Tab-separated table of C-alpha atoms and ligand atoms in Angstrom:
chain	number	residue	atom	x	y	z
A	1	UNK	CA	0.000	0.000	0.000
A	2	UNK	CA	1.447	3.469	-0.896
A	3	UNK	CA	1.236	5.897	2.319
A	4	UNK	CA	-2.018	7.565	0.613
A	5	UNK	CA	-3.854	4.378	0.299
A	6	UNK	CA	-2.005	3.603	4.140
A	7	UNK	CA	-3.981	6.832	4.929
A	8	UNK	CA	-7.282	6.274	3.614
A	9	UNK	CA	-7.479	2.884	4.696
A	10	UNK	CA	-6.456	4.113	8.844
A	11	UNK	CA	-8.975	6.918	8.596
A	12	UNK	CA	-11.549	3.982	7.438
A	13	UNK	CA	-10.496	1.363	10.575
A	14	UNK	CA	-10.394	4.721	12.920
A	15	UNK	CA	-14.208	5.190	12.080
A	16	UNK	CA	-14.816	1.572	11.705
A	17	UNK	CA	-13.237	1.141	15.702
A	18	UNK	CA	-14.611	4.215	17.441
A	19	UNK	CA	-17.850	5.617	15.091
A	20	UNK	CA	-16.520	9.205	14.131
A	21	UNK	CA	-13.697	10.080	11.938
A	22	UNK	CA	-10.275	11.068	13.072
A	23	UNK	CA	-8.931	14.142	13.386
A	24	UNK	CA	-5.323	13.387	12.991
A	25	UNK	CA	-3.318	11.135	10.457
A	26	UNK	CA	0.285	10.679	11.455
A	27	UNK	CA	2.691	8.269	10.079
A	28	UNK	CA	6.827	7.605	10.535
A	29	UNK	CA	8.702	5.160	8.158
A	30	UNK	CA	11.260	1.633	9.212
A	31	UNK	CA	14.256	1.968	7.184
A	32	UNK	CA	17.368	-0.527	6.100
A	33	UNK	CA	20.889	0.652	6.197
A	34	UNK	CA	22.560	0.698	3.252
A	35	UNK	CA	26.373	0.355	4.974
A	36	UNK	CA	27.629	1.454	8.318
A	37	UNK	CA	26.556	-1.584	10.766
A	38	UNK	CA	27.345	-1.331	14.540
A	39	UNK	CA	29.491	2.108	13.916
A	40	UNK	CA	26.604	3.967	15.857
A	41	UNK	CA	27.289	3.555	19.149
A	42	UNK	CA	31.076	3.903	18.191
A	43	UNK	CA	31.056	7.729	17.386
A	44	UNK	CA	30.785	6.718	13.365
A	45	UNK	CA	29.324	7.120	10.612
A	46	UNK	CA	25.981	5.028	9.106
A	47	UNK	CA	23.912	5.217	5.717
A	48	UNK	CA	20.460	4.151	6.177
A	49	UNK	CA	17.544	4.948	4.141
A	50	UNK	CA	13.851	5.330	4.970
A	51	UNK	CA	11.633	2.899	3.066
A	52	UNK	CA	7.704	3.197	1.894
A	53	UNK	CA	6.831	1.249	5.097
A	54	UNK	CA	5.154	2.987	7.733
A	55	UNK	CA	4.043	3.011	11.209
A	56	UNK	CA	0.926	4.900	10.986
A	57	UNK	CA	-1.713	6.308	13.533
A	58	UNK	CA	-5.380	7.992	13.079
A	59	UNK	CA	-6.421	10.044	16.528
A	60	UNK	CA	-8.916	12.544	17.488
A	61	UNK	CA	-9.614	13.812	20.886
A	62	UNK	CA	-10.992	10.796	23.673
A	63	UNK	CA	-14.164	11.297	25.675
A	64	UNK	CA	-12.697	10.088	28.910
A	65	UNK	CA	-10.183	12.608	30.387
A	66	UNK	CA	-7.236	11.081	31.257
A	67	UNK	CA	-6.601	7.921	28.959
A	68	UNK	CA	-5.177	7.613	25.963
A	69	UNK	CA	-6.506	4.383	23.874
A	70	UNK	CA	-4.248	2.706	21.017
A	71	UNK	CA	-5.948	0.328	18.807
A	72	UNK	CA	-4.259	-2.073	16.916
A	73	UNK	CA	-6.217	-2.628	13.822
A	74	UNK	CA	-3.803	-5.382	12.936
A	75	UNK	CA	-3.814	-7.684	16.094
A	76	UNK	CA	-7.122	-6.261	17.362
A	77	UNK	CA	-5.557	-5.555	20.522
A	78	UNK	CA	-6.180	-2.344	22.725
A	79	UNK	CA	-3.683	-0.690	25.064
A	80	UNK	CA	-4.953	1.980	27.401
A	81	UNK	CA	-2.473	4.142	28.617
A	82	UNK	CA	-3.213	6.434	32.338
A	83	UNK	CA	-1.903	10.032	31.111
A	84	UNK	CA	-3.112	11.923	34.283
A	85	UNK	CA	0.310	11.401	36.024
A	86	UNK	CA	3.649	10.107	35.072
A	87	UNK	CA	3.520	7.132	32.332
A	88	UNK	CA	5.525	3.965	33.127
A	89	UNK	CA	6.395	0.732	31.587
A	90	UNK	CA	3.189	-1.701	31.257
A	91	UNK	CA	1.499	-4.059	29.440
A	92	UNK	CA	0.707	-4.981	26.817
A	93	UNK	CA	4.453	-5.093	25.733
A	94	UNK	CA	4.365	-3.440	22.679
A	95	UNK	CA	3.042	-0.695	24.676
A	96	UNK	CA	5.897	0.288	25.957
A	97	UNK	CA	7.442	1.891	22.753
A	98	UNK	CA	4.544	3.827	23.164
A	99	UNK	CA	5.233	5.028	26.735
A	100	UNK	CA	8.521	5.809	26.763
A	101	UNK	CA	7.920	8.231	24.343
A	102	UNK	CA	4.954	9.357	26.485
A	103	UNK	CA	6.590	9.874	29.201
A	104	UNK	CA	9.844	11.425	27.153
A	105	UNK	CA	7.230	14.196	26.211
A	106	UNK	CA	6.582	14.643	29.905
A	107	UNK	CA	9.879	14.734	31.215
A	108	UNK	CA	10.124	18.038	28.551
A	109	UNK	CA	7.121	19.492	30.495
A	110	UNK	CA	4.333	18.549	27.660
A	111	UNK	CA	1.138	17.109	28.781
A	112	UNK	CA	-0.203	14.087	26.847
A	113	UNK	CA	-3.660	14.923	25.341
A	114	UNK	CA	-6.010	11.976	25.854
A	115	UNK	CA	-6.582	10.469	22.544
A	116	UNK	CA	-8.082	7.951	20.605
A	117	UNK	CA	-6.272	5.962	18.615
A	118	UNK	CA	-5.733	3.482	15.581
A	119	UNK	CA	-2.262	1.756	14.745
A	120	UNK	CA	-1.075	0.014	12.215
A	121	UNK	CA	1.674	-0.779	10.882
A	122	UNK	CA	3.401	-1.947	7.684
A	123	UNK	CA	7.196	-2.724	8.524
A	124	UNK	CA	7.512	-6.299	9.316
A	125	UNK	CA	7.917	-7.026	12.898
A	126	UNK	CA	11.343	-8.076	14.062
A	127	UNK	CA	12.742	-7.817	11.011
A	128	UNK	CA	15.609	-5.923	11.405
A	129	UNK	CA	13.912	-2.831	8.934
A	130	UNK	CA	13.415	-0.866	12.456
A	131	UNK	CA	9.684	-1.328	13.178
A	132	UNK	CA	9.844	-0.408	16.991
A	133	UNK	CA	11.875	2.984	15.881
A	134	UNK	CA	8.818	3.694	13.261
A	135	UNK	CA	6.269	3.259	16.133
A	136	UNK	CA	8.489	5.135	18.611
A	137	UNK	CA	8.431	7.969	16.175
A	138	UNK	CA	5.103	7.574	15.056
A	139	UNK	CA	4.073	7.989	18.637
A	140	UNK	CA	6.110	11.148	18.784
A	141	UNK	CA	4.748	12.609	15.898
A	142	UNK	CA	1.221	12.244	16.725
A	143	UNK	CA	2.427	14.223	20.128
A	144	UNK	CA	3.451	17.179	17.839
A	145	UNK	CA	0.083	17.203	16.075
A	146	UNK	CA	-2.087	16.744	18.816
A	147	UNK	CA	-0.254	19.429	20.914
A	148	UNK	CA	0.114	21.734	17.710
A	149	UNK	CA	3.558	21.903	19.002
A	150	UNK	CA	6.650	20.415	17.032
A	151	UNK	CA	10.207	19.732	17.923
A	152	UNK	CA	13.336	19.705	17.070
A	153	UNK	CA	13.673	16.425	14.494
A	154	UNK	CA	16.852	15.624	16.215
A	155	UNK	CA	15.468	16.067	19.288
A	156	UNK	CA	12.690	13.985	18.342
A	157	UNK	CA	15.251	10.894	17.501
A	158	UNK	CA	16.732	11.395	20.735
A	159	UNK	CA	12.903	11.117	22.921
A	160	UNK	CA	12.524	8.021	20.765
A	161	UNK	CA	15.815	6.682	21.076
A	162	UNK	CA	15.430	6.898	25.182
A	163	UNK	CA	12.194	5.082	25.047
A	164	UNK	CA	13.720	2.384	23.492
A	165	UNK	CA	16.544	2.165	26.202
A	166	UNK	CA	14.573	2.858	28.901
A	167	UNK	CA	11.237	1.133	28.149
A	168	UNK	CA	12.188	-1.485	25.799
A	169	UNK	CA	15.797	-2.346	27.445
A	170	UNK	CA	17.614	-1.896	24.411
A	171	UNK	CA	20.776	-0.037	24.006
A	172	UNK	CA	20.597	0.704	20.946
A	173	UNK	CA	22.662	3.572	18.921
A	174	UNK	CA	20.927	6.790	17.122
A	175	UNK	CA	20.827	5.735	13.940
A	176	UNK	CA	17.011	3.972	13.654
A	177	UNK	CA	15.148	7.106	15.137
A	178	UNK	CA	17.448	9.360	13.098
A	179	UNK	CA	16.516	7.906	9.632
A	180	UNK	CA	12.565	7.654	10.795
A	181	UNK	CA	12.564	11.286	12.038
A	182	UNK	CA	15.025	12.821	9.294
A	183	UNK	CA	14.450	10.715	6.271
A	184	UNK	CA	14.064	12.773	2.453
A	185	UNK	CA	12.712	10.974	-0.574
A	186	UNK	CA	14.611	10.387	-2.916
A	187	UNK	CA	17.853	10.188	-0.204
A	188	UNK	CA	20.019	8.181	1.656
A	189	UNK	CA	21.034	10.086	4.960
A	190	UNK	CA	24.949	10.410	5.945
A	191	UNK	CA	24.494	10.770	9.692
A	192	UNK	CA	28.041	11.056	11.889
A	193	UNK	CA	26.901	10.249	14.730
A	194	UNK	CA	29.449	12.008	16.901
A	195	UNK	CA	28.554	15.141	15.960
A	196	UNK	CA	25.218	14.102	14.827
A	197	UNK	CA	25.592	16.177	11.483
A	198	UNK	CA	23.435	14.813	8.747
A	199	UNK	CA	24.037	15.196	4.835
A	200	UNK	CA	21.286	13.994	2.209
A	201	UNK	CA	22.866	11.760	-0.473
A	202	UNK	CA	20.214	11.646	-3.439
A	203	UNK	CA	19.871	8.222	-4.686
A	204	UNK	CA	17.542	8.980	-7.818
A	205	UNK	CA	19.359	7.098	-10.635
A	206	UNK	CA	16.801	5.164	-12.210
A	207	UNK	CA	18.747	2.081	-13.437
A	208	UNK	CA	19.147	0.859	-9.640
A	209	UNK	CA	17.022	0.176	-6.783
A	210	UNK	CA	17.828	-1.608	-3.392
A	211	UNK	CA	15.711	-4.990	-2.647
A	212	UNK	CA	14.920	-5.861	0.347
A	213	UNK	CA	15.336	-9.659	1.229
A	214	UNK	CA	13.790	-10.594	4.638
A	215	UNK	CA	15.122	-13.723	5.924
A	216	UNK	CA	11.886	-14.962	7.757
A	217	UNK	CA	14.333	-15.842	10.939
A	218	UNK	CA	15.130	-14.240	13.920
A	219	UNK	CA	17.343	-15.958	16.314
A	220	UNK	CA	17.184	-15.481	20.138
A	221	UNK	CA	20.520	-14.943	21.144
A	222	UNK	CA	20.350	-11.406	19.302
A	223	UNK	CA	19.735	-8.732	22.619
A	224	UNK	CA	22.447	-10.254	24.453
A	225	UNK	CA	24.992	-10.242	21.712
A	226	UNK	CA	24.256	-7.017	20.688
A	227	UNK	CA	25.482	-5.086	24.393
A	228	UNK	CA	28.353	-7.894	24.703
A	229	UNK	CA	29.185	-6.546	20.861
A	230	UNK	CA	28.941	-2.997	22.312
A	231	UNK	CA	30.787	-3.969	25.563
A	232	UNK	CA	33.882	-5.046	23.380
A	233	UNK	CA	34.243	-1.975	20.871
A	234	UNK	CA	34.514	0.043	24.448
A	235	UNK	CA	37.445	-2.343	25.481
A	236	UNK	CA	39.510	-2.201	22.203
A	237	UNK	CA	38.960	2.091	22.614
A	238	UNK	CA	39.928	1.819	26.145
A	239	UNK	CA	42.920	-0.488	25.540
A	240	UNK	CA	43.698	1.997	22.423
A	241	UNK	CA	43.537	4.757	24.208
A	242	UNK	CA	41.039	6.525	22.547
A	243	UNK	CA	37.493	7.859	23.277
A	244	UNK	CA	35.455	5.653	20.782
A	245	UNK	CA	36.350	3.380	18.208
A	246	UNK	CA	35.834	6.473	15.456
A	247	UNK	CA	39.192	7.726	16.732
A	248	UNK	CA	41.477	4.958	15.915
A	249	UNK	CA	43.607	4.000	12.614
A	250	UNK	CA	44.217	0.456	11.350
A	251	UNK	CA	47.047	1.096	11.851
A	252	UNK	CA	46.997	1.950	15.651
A	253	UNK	CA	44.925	-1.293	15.536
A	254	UNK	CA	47.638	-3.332	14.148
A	255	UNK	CA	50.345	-2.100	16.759
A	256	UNK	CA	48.079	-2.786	19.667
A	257	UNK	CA	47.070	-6.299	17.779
A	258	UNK	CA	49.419	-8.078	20.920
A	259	UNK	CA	47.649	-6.224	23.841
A	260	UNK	CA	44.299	-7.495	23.332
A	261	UNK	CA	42.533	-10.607	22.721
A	262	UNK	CA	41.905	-12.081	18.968
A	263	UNK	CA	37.778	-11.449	19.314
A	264	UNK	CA	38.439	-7.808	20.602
A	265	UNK	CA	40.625	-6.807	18.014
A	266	UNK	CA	38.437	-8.801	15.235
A	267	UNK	CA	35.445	-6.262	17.049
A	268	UNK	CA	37.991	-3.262	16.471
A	269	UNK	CA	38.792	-4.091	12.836
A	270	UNK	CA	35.050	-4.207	11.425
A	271	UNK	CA	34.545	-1.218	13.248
A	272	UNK	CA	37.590	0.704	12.034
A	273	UNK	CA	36.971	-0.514	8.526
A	274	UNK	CA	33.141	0.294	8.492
A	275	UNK	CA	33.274	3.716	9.262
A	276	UNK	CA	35.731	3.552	6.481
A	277	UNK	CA	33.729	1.701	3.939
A	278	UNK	CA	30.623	3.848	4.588
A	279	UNK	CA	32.181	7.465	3.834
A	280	UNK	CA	33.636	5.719	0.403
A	281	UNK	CA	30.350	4.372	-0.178
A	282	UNK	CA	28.943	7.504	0.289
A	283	UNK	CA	31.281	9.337	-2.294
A	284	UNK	CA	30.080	5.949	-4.994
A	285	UNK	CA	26.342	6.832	-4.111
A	286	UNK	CA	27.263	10.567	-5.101
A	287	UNK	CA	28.817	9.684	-8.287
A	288	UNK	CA	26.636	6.939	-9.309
A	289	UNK	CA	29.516	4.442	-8.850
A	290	UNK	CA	27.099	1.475	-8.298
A	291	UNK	CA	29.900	-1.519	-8.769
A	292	UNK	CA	32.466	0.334	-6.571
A	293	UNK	CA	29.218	0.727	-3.500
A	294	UNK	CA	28.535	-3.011	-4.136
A	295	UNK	CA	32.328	-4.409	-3.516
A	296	UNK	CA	31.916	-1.957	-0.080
A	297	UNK	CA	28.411	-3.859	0.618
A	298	UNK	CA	29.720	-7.009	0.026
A	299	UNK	CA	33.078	-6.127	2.307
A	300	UNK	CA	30.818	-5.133	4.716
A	301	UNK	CA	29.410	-8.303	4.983
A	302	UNK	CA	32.269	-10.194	5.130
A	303	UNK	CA	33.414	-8.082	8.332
A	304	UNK	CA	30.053	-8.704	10.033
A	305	UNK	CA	30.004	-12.014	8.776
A	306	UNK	CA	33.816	-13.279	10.143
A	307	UNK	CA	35.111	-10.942	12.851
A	308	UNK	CA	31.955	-9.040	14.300
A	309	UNK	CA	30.321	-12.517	13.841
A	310	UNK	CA	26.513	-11.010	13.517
A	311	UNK	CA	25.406	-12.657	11.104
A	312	UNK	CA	23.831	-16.051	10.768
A	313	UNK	CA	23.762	-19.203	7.821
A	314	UNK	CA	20.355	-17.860	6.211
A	315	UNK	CA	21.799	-14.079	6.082
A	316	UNK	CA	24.753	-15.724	4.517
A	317	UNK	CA	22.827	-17.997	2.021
A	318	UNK	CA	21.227	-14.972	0.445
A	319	UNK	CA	24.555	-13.344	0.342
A	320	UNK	CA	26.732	-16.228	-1.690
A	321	UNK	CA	23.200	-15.965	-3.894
A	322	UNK	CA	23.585	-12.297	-4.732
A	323	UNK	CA	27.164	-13.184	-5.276
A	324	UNK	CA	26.411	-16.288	-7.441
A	325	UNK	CA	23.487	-13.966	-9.506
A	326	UNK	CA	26.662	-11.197	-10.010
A	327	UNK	CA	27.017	-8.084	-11.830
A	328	UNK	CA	26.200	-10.280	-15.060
A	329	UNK	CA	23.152	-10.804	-14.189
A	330	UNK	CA	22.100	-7.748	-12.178
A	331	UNK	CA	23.472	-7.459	-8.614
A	332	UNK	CA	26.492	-4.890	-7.721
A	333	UNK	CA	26.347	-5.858	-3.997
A	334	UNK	CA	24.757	-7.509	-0.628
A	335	UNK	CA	25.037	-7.715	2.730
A	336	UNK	CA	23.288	-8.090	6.172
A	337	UNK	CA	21.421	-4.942	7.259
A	338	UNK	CA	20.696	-4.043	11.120
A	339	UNK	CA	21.702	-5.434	14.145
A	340	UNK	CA	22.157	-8.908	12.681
A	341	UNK	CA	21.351	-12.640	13.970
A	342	UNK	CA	18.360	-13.047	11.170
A	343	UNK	CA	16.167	-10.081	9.337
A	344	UNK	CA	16.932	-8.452	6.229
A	345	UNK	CA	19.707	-8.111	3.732
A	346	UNK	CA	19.838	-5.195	1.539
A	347	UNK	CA	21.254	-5.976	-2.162
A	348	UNK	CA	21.988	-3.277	-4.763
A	349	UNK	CA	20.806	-3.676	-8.257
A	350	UNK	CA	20.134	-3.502	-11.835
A	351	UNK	CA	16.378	-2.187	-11.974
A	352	UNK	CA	15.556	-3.872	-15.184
A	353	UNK	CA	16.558	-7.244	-13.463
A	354	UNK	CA	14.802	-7.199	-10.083
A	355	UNK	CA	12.133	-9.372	-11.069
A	356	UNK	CA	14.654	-12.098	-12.388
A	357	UNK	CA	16.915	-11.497	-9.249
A	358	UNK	CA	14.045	-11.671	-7.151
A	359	UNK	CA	12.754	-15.112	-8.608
A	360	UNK	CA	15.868	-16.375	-8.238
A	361	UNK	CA	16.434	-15.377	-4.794
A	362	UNK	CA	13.344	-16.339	-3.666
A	363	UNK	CA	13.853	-20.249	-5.235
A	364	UNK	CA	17.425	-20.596	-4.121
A	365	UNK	CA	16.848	-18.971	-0.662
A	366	UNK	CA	13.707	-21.631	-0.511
A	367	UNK	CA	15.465	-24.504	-2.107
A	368	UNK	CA	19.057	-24.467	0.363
A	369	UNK	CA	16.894	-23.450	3.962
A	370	UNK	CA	13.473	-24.479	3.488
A	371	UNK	CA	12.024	-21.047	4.095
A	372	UNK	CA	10.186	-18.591	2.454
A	373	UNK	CA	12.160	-15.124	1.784
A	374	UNK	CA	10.062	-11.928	2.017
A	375	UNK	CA	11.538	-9.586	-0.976
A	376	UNK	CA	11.059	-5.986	-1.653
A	377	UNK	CA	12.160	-3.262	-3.134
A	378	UNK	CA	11.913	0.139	-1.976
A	379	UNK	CA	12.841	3.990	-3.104
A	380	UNK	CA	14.515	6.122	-0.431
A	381	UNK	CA	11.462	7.233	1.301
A	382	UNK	CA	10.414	10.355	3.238
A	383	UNK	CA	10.554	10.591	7.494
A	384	UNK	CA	7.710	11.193	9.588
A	385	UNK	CA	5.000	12.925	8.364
A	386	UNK	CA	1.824	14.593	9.871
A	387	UNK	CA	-0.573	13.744	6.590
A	388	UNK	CA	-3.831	14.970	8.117
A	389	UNK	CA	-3.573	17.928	11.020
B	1	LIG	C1	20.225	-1.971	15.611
B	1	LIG	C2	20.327	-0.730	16.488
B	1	LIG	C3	21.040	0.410	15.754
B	1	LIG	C4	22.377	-0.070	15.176
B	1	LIG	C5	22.197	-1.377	14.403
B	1	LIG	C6	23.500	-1.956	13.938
B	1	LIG	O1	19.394	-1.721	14.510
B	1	LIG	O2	19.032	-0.298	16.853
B	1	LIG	O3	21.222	1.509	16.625
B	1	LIG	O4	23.328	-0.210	16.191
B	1	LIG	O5	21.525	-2.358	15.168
B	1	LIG	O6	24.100	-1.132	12.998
């Protein structure tokens, strides 16, 4: 569904749910990262793009005083939220998302408006394409309309990005909420996420498009790997000397290679290298270098694959498909997008073959796991966006 039809058809399930139209139509976008993976939380630099999926919410003002009502029209569930003090965590769990960044508003001195409202949402669920960031800024964006007043997009991010820590338990970097909040069509987003400066990189050459290949798996161990990953790029600074990871050279890498152990270093060196690979990738995107941006993709995935060790066997099957496909018959790249241990991979190529590459894809990735691939593709999309308000 395009975000119009996404629109039309909320507005319909608001009425449907609570008998009068809304007055509101918010909506806030997942998004896959081109190149940059686990260089957030180490001061670097990422690449991400919004894509046409969308968390997206219909409101108008509630009857009842103090509660604020979100309808799932997908799940058919209800969560009622208490607004007439301080919001905490609660159940049901996805509701949480949603109260963090209630209570992120509050702790800025807002009061939460009680509302009615409708939810859905189009970004698959634990998918690794940033669905709880698209409802955490959804949620934050419906704030701003309700409340007529708007903040700071950055800003923003950071509310969202604090729900997720502190109501969700995750300690995850900047770059999810960023891309949802700041997202242009028509552009990848350059974020350095030391100094948090953003540049737009238009990606509007028609002859390419990014597909999206969801893996259908999502393995457990992924939360816990993901702080011990974070917990490790802090020991190779420390034992380096510097304040983050963004400060070192491989070569500074190399001379300490004796002082640490063989995973830390392994840690260091996809860091190091990403933050690397992503500004080069950047300057390929710019000059519509598409094979030189798909050798940095598939690089990438090599250093998440063998010494960040994120990835898993079905993230890698689709890989050595891409690979196998090759620039002959369409692909300049792939690799593993988002935090890693199932989800998506993000492959770059030819737009005249993504219906052969995604056949192909889809029958291999079926014929060596036994499971069905989800496959998209998607143009850089646009961030959160009050539609109707
Ligand atoms: C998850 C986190 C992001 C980022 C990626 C890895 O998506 O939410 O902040 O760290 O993993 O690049």
């Amino acid at each position: 569904m395009t975000l119009k039809e996404l629109a039309t058809h909320i507005a319909a399930e608001f009425e449907k749910h609570y008998g009068r139209p809304p007055r509101w139509i918010v909506a806030a976008p997942g998004r896959v990262n081109v190149i940059g993976e686990h260089t957030d939380y180490n001061d670097g630099f990422v690449l991400p793009m919004a894509i046409e999926r969308y968390a997206i919410m219909a409101a108008d003002p509630s009857a009842a005083s103090s509660s604020f009502s979100i309808y799932d029209t997908h799940f058919k569930e209800t969560a009622t939220i208490d607004v007439s003090g301080p919001v905490g965590k609660g159940q049901p769990k996805w509701s949480n998302y949603i109260r963090g960044v209630l209570a992120g508003f509050q702790n800025r001195g807002v009061k939460i408006p009680a509302l009615d409202v409708a939810f859905l949402s189009t970004v698959p669920l634990g998918g690794g394409l940033s669905s709880s960031a698209a409802l955490e800024v959804c949620t934050a964006t419906l704030i701003e309309a309700a409340t007529g007043r708007p903040i700071d997009p950055i800003e923003k991010a950071l509310l969202a990005q604090k729900a997720e820590h502190d109501f969700a338990g995750v300690p995850c970097g900047i770059m999810d909420q960023f891309i949802s909040a700041l997202g242009r069509e028509g552009h990848l987003l350059l974020l350095d996420c030391r100094t948090r400066k953003t540049e737009l990189v238009p990606m509007r050459d028609p002859s390419v498009e990014l597909l999206v290949v969801n893996t259908n798996v999502k393995h457990e161990l992924g939360s816990g790997e993901y702080a011990k990953r974070r917990a490790e790029c802090e020991d190779a600074a420390r034992i380096l000397g510097v304040k983050s990871l963004r400060d070192a050279t491989p070569d500074q890498l190399e001379k300490a290679k004796g002082r640490m152990s063989d995973v830390v270093y392994r840690r260091a060196r996809h860091v190091i290298g990403e933050i690397e690979r992503t500004t080069h990738a950047a300057e390929g995107i710019r000059q519509s270098n598409w094979p030189t941006v798909g050798q940095f993709m598939y690089a990438s995935h090599y250093a998440l694959r063998d010494d960040y060790e994120v990835s898993c066997q079905e993230l890698d099957v689709v890989v050595e498909i891409a690979e196998d496909i090759g620039y002959q018959g369409g692909v300049y790249g792939c690799r593993m997008t988002g935090g890693g241990f199932g989800g998506c991979c993000v492959a770059l190529v030819k737009s005249d073959a993504v219906e052969a590459i995604t056949k192909k894809i889809a029958a291999d990735y079926k014929a060596k796991t036994g499971i069905e691939a989800a496959i998209f593709a998607s143009r850089p999309a646009a961030g959160a966006t009050i539609i109707k308000g």
